[in-house]
mmCIF file of C-alpha atoms in Angstrom:
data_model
loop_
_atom_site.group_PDB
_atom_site.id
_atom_site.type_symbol
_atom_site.label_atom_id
_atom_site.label_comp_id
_atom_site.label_asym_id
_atom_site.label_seq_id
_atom_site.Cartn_x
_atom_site.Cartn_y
_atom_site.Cartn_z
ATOM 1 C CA UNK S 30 -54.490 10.041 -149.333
ATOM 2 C CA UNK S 31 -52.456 8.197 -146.776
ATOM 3 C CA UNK S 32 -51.197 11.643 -144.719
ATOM 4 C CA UNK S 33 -55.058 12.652 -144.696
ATOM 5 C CA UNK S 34 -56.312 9.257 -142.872
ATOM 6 C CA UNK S 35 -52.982 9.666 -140.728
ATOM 7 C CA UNK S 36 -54.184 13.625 -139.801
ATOM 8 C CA UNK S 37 -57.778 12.493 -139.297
ATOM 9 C CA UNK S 38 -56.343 9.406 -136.625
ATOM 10 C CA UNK S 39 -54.252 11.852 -134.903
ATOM 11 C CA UNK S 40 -57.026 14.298 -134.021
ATOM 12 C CA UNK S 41 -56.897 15.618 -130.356
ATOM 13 C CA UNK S 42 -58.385 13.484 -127.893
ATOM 14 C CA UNK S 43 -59.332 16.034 -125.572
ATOM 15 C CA UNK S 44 -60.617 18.592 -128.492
ATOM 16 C CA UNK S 45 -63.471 15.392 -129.295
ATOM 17 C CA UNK S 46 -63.697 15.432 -125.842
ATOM 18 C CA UNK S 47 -64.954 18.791 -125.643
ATOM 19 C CA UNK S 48 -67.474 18.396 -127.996
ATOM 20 C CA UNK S 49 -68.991 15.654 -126.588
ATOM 21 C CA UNK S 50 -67.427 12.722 -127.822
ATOM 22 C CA UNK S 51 -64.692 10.455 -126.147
ATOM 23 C CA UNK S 52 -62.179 8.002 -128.191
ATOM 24 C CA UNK S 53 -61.446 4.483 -127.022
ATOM 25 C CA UNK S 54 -58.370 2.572 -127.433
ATOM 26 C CA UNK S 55 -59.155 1.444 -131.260
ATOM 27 C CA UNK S 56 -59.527 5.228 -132.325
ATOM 28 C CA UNK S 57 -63.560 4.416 -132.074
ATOM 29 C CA UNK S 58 -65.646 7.517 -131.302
ATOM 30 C CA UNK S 59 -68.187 7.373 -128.376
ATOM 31 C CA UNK S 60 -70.554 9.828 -126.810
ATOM 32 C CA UNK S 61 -68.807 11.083 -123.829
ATOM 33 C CA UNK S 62 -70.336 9.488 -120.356
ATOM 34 C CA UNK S 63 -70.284 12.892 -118.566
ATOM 35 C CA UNK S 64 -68.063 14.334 -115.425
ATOM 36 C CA UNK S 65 -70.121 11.425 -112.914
ATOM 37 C CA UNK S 66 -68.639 8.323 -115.153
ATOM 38 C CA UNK S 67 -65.244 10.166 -115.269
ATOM 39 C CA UNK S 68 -65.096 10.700 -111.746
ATOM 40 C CA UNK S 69 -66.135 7.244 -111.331
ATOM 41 C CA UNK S 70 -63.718 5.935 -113.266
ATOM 42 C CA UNK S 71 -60.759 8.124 -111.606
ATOM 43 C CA UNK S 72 -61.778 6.910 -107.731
ATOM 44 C CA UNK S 73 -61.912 3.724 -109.085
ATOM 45 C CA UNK S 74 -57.860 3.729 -110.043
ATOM 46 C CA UNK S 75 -57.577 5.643 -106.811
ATOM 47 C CA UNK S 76 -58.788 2.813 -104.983
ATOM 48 C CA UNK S 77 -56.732 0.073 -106.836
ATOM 49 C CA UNK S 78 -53.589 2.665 -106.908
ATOM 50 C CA UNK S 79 -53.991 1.841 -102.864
ATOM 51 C CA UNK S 80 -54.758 -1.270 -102.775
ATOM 52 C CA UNK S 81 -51.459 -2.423 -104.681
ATOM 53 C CA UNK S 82 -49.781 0.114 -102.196
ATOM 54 C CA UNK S 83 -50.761 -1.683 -99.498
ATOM 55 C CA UNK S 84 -49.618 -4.853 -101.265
ATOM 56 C CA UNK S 85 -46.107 -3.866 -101.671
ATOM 57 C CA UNK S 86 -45.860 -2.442 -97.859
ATOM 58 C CA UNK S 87 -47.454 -6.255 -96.821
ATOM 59 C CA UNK S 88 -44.788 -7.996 -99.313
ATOM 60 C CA UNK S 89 -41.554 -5.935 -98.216
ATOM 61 C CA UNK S 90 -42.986 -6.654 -94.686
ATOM 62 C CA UNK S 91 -42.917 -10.379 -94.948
ATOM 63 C CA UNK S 92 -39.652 -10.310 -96.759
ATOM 64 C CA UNK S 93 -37.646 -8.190 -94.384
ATOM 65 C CA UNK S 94 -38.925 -10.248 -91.563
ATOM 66 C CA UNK S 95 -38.933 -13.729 -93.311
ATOM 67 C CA UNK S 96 -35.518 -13.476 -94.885
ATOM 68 C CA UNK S 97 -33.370 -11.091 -92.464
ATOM 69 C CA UNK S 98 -34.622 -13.168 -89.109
ATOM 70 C CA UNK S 99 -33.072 -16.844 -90.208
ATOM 71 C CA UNK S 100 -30.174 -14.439 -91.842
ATOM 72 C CA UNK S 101 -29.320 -12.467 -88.424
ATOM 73 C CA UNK S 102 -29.393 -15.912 -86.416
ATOM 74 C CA UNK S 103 -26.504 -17.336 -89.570
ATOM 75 C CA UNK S 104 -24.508 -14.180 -89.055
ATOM 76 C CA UNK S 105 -24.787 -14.342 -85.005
ATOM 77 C CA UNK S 106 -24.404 -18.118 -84.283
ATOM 78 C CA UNK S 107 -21.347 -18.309 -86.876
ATOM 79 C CA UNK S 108 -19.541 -15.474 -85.236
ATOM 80 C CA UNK S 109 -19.896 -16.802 -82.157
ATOM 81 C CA UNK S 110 -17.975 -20.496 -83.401
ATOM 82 C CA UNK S 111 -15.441 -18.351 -85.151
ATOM 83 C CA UNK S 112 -14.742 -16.560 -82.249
ATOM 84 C CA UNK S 113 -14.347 -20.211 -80.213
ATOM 85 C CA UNK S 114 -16.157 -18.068 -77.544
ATOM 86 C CA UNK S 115 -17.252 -21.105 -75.924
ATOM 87 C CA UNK S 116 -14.100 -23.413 -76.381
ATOM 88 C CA UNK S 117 -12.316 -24.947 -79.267
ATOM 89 C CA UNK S 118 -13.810 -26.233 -82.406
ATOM 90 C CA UNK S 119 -11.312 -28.840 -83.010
ATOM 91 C CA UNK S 120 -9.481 -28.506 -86.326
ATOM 92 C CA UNK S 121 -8.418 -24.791 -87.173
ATOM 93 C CA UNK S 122 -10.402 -25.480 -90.807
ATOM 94 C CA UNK S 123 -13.729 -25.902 -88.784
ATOM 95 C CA UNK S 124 -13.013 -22.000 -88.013
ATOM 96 C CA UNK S 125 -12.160 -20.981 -90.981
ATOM 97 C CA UNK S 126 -15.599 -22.388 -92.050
ATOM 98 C CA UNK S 127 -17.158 -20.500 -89.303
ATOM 99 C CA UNK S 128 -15.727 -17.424 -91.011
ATOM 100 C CA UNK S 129 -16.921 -18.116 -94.504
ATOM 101 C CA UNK S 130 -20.861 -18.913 -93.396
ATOM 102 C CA UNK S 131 -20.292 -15.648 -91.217
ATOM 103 C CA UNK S 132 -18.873 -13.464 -94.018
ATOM 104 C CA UNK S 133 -21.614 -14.953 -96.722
ATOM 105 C CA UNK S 134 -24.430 -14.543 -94.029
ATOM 106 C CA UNK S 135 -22.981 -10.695 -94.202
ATOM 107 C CA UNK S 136 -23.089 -10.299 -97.729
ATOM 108 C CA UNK S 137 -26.514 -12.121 -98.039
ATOM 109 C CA UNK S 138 -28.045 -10.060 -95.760
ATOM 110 C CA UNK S 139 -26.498 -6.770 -97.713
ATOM 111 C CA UNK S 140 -28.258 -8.253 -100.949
ATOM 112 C CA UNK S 141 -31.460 -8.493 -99.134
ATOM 113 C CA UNK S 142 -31.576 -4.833 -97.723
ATOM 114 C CA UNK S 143 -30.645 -3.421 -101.388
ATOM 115 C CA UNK S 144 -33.401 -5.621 -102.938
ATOM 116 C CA UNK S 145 -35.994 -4.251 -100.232
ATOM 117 C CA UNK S 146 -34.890 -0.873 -100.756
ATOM 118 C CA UNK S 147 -35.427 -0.803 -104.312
ATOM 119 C CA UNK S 148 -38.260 -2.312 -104.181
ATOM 120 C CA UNK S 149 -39.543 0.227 -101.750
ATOM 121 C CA UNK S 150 -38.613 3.805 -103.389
ATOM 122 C CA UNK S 151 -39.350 1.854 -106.951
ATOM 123 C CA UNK S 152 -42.946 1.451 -105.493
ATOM 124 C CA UNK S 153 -42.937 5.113 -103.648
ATOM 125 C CA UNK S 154 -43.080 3.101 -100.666
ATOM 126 C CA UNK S 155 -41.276 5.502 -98.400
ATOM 127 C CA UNK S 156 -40.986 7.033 -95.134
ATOM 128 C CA UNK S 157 -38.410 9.684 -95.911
ATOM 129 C CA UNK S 158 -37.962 12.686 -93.149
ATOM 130 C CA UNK S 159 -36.429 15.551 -94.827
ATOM 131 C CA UNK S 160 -34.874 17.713 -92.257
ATOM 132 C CA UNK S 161 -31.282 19.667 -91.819
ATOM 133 C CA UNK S 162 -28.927 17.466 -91.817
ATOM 134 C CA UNK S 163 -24.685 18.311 -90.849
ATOM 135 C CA UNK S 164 -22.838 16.767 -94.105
ATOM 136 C CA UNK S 165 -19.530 16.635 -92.092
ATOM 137 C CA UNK S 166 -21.154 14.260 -89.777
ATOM 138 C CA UNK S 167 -22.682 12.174 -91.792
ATOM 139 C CA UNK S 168 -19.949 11.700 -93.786
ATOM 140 C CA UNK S 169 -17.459 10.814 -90.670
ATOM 141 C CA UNK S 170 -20.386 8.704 -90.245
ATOM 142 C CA UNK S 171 -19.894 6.471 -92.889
ATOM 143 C CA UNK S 172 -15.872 6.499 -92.534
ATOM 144 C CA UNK S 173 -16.162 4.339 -89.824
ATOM 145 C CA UNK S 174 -18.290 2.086 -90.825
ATOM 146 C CA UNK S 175 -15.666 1.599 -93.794
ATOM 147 C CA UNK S 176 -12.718 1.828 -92.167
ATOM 148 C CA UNK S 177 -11.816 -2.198 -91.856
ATOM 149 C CA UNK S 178 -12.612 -2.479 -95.352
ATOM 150 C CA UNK S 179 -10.193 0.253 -96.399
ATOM 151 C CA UNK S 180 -7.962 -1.267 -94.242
ATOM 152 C CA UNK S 181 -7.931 -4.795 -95.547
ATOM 153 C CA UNK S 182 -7.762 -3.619 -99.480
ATOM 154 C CA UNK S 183 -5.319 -0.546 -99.050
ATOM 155 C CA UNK S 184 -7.272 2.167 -99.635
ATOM 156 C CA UNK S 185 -7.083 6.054 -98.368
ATOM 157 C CA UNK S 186 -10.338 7.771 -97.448
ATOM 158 C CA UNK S 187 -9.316 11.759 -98.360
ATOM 159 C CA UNK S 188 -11.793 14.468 -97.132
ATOM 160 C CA UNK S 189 -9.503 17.658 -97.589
ATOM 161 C CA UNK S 190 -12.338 20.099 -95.966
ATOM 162 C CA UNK S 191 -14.583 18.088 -93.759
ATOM 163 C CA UNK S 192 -15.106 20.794 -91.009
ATOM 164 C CA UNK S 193 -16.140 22.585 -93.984
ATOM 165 C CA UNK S 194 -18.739 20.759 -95.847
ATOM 166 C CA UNK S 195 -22.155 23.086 -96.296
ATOM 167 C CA UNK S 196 -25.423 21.421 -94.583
ATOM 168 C CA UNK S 197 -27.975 19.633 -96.544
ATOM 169 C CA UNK S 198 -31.822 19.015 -96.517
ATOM 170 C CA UNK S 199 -32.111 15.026 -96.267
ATOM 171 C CA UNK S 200 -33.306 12.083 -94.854
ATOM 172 C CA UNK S 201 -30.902 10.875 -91.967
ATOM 173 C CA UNK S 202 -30.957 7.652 -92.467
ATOM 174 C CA UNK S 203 -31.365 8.213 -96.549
ATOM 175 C CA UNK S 204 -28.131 10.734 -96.697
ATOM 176 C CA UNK S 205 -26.168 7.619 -95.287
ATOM 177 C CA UNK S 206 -27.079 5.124 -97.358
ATOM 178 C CA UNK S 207 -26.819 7.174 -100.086
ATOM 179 C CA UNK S 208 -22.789 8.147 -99.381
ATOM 180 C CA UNK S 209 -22.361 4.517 -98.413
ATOM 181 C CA UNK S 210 -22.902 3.596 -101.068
ATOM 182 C CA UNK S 211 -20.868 5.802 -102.656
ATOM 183 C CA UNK S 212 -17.946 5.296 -100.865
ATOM 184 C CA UNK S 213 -18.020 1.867 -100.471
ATOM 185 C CA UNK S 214 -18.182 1.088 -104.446
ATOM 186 C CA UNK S 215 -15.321 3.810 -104.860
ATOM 187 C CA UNK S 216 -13.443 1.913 -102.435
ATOM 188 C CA UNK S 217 -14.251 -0.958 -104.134
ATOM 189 C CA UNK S 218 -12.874 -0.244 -107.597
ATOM 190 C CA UNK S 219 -9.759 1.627 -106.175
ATOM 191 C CA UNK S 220 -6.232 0.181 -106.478
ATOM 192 C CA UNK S 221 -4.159 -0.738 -103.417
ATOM 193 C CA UNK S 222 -2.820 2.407 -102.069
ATOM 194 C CA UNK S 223 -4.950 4.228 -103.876
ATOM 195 C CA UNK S 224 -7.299 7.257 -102.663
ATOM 196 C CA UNK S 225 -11.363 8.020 -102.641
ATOM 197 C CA UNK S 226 -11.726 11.715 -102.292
ATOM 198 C CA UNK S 227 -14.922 13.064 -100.769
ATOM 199 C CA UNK S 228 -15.584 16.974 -101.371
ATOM 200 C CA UNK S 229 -18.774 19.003 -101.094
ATOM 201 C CA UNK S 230 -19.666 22.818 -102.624
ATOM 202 C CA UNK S 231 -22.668 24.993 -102.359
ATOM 203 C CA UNK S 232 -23.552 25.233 -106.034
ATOM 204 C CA UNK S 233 -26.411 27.596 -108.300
ATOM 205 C CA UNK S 234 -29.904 27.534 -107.250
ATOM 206 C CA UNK S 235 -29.256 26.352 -103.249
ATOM 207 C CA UNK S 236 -28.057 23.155 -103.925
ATOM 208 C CA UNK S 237 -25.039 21.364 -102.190
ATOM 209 C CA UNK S 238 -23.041 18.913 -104.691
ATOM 210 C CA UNK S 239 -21.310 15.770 -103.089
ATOM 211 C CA UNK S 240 -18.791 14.747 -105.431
ATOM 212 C CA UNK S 241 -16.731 11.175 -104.459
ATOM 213 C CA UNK S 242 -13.687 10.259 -106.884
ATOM 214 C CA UNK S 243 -11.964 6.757 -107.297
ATOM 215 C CA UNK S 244 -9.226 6.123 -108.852
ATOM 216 C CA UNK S 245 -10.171 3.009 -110.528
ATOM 217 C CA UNK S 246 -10.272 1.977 -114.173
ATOM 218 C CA UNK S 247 -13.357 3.534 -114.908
ATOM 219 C CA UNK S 248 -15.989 2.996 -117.175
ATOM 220 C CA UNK S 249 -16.374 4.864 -120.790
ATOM 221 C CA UNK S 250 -18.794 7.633 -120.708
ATOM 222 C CA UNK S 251 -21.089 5.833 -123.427
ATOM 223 C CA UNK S 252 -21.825 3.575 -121.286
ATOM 224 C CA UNK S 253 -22.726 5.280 -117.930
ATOM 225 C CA UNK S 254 -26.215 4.843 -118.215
ATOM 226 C CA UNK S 255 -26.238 1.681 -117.583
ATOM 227 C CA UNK S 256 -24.182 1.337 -114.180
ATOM 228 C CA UNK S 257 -28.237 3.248 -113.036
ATOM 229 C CA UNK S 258 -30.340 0.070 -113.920
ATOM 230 C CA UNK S 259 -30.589 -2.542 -111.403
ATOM 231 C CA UNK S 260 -28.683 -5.468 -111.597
ATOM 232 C CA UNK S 261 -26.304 -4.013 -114.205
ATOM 233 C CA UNK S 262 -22.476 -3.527 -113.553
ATOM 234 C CA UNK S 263 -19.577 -2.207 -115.216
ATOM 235 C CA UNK S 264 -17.993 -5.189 -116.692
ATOM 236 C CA UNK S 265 -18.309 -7.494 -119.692
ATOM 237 C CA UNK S 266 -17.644 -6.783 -123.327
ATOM 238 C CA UNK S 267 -18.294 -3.074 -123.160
ATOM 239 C CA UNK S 268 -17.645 -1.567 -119.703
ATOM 240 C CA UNK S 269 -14.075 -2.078 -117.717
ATOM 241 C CA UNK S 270 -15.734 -1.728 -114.243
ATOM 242 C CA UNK S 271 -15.269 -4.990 -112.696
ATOM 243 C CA UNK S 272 -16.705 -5.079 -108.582
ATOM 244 C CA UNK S 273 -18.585 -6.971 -105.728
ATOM 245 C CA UNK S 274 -22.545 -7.123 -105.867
ATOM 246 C CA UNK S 275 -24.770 -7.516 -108.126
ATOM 247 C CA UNK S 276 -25.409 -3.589 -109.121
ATOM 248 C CA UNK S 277 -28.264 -2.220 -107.073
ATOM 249 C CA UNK S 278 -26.036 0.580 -104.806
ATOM 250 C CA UNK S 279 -25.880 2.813 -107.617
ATOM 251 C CA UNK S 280 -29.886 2.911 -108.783
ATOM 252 C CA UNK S 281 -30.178 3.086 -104.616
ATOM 253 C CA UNK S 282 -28.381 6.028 -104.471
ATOM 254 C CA UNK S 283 -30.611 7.229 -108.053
ATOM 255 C CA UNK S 284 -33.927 6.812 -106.387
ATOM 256 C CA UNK S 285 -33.077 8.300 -103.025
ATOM 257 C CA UNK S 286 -31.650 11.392 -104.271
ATOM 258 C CA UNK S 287 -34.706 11.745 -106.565
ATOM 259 C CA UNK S 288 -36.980 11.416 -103.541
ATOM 260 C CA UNK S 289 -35.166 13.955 -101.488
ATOM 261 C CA UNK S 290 -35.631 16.179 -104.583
ATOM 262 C CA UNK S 291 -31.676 16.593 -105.557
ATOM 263 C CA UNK S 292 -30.245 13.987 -108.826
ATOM 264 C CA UNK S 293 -27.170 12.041 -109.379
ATOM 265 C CA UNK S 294 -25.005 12.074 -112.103
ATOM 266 C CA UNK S 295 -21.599 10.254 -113.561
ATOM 267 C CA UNK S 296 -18.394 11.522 -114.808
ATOM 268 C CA UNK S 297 -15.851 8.730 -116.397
ATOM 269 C CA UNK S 298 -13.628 7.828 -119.186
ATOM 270 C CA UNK S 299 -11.701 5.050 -119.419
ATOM 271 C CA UNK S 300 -8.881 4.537 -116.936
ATOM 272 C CA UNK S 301 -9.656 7.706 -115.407
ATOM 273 C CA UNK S 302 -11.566 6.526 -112.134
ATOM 274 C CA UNK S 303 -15.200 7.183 -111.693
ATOM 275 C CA UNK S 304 -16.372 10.347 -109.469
ATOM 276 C CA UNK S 305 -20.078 10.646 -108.808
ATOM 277 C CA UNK S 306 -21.596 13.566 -107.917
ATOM 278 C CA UNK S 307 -24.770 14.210 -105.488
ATOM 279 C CA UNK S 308 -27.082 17.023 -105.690
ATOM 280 C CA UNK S 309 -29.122 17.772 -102.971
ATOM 281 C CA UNK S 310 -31.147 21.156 -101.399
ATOM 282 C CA UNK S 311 -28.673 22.665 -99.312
ATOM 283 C CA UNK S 312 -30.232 23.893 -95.373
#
């Protein structure tokens, strides 16, 4: 008796539709209100679709002005004492607080970019410009911008082909963040004088994979997943991964690929290193 009333329940939506009647959300049946009411109802969530739009562009707005204008005078003012461009501070440990409010002011203002980011491709807020974009350039790109932090922690930057990397159909501005992202958290989670390699192939169905390899602890394969939801890190009980940030690079790098129609995907095991590898349209 029970399987009939579960059968009955189940019955197509769309099939009462076609007969005239409509179901609301209690299972209720209702005479349908016609194609006017429907269309109503569907430029109705068009409207508020766009309206919330419009929210999120005002709010990300507001916040990149609001937070990263007070931020950029922290980070210039402190530089400037550190630097003593204007004469001595006095004690040597008033510069070396100088330094500290500089270097937080950095990573504050790194936090606040990621945040605004994924706020904006979470809420397909974005202004992406897909065009044909040199690999081998954006990738020395992104080299220099890392090369005082490999510096300071030790670690090798290897690119065996770069001349020969394939071209790829990406934002500019996207494509960077995306292997900065990349290359900084391998860098990150390498060992002194260890080595991040960056390769890239033309692969099946004209995409280009980026692949970037640490040789870090790594993180076991169970629990990759997670190192894709914001705020989430490998480290803890479970995971081995222990880093900088607060884990929004790698669901960055998630969302941008997806947006520039290409994927990202993980490849670890425990005390192997982590190597990530970017798909993307190649041009």
């Amino acid at each position: 008796m029970s399987q009939t009333a579960s059968a009955d329940a189940s019955f197509p939506a769309d099939e009462l539709a076609e007969s005239g009647v409509e179901v609301d959300s209690r299972g209720a049946q209702r005479p349908s209100e016609g194609p006017t009411a429907t269309f109503r109802r569907a430029a109705a969530r068009a409207r508020r679709k766009a309206a919330l739009d419009d929210q999120k562009r005002s709010f990300l707005r507001m916040v990149s002005h609001e937070l990263r204008t007070p931020l950029n005078a922290v980070i210039g003012f402190s530089e400037i004492l550190a630097s003593e461009l204007y004469g001595p501070l006095g004690s040597p440990q008033y510069k070396e607080y100088a330094k500290l409010v500089h270097e937080s002011g950095l990573k504050l203002l790194k936090l606040v970019n990621q945040i605004v980011e994924i706020a904006r491709l979470e809420g397909h807020v974005t202004d992406l410009d897909v065009a044909a974009e040199p690999l081998d350039e954006a990738v020395e790109d992104v080299m220099a911008q890392l090369r005082a932090e490999c510096e300071a922690r030790g670690v090798t930057l290897s690119v065996p082909d770069l001349a020969a990397m394939p071209g790829v159909l990406a934002d500019r501005r996207g494509l960077r963040t995306i292997l900065s992202n990349l290359m900084q958290n391998a860098v990150a989670h390498s060992p002194r004088d260890g080595a991040v390699t960056i390769a890239a192939e033309r692969v099946a169905g004209g995409m280009v994979e980026i692949s970037i390899r640490d040789q870090g602890e790594g993180v076991d394969a169970a629990d990759l997943p997670r190192l894709l939801r914001p705020f989430e890190q490998g480290g803890g009980a479970s995971l081995t991964r222990t880093g900088e940030g607060v884990g929004l690079g790698l669901p960055i790098v998630d969302l941008l690929t997806r947006a520039m129609n290409g994927s990202l995907r993980l490849k670890s095991a425990s005390g192997h290193g982590l190597t990530a590898i970017v798909a993307l349209p190649g041009s």
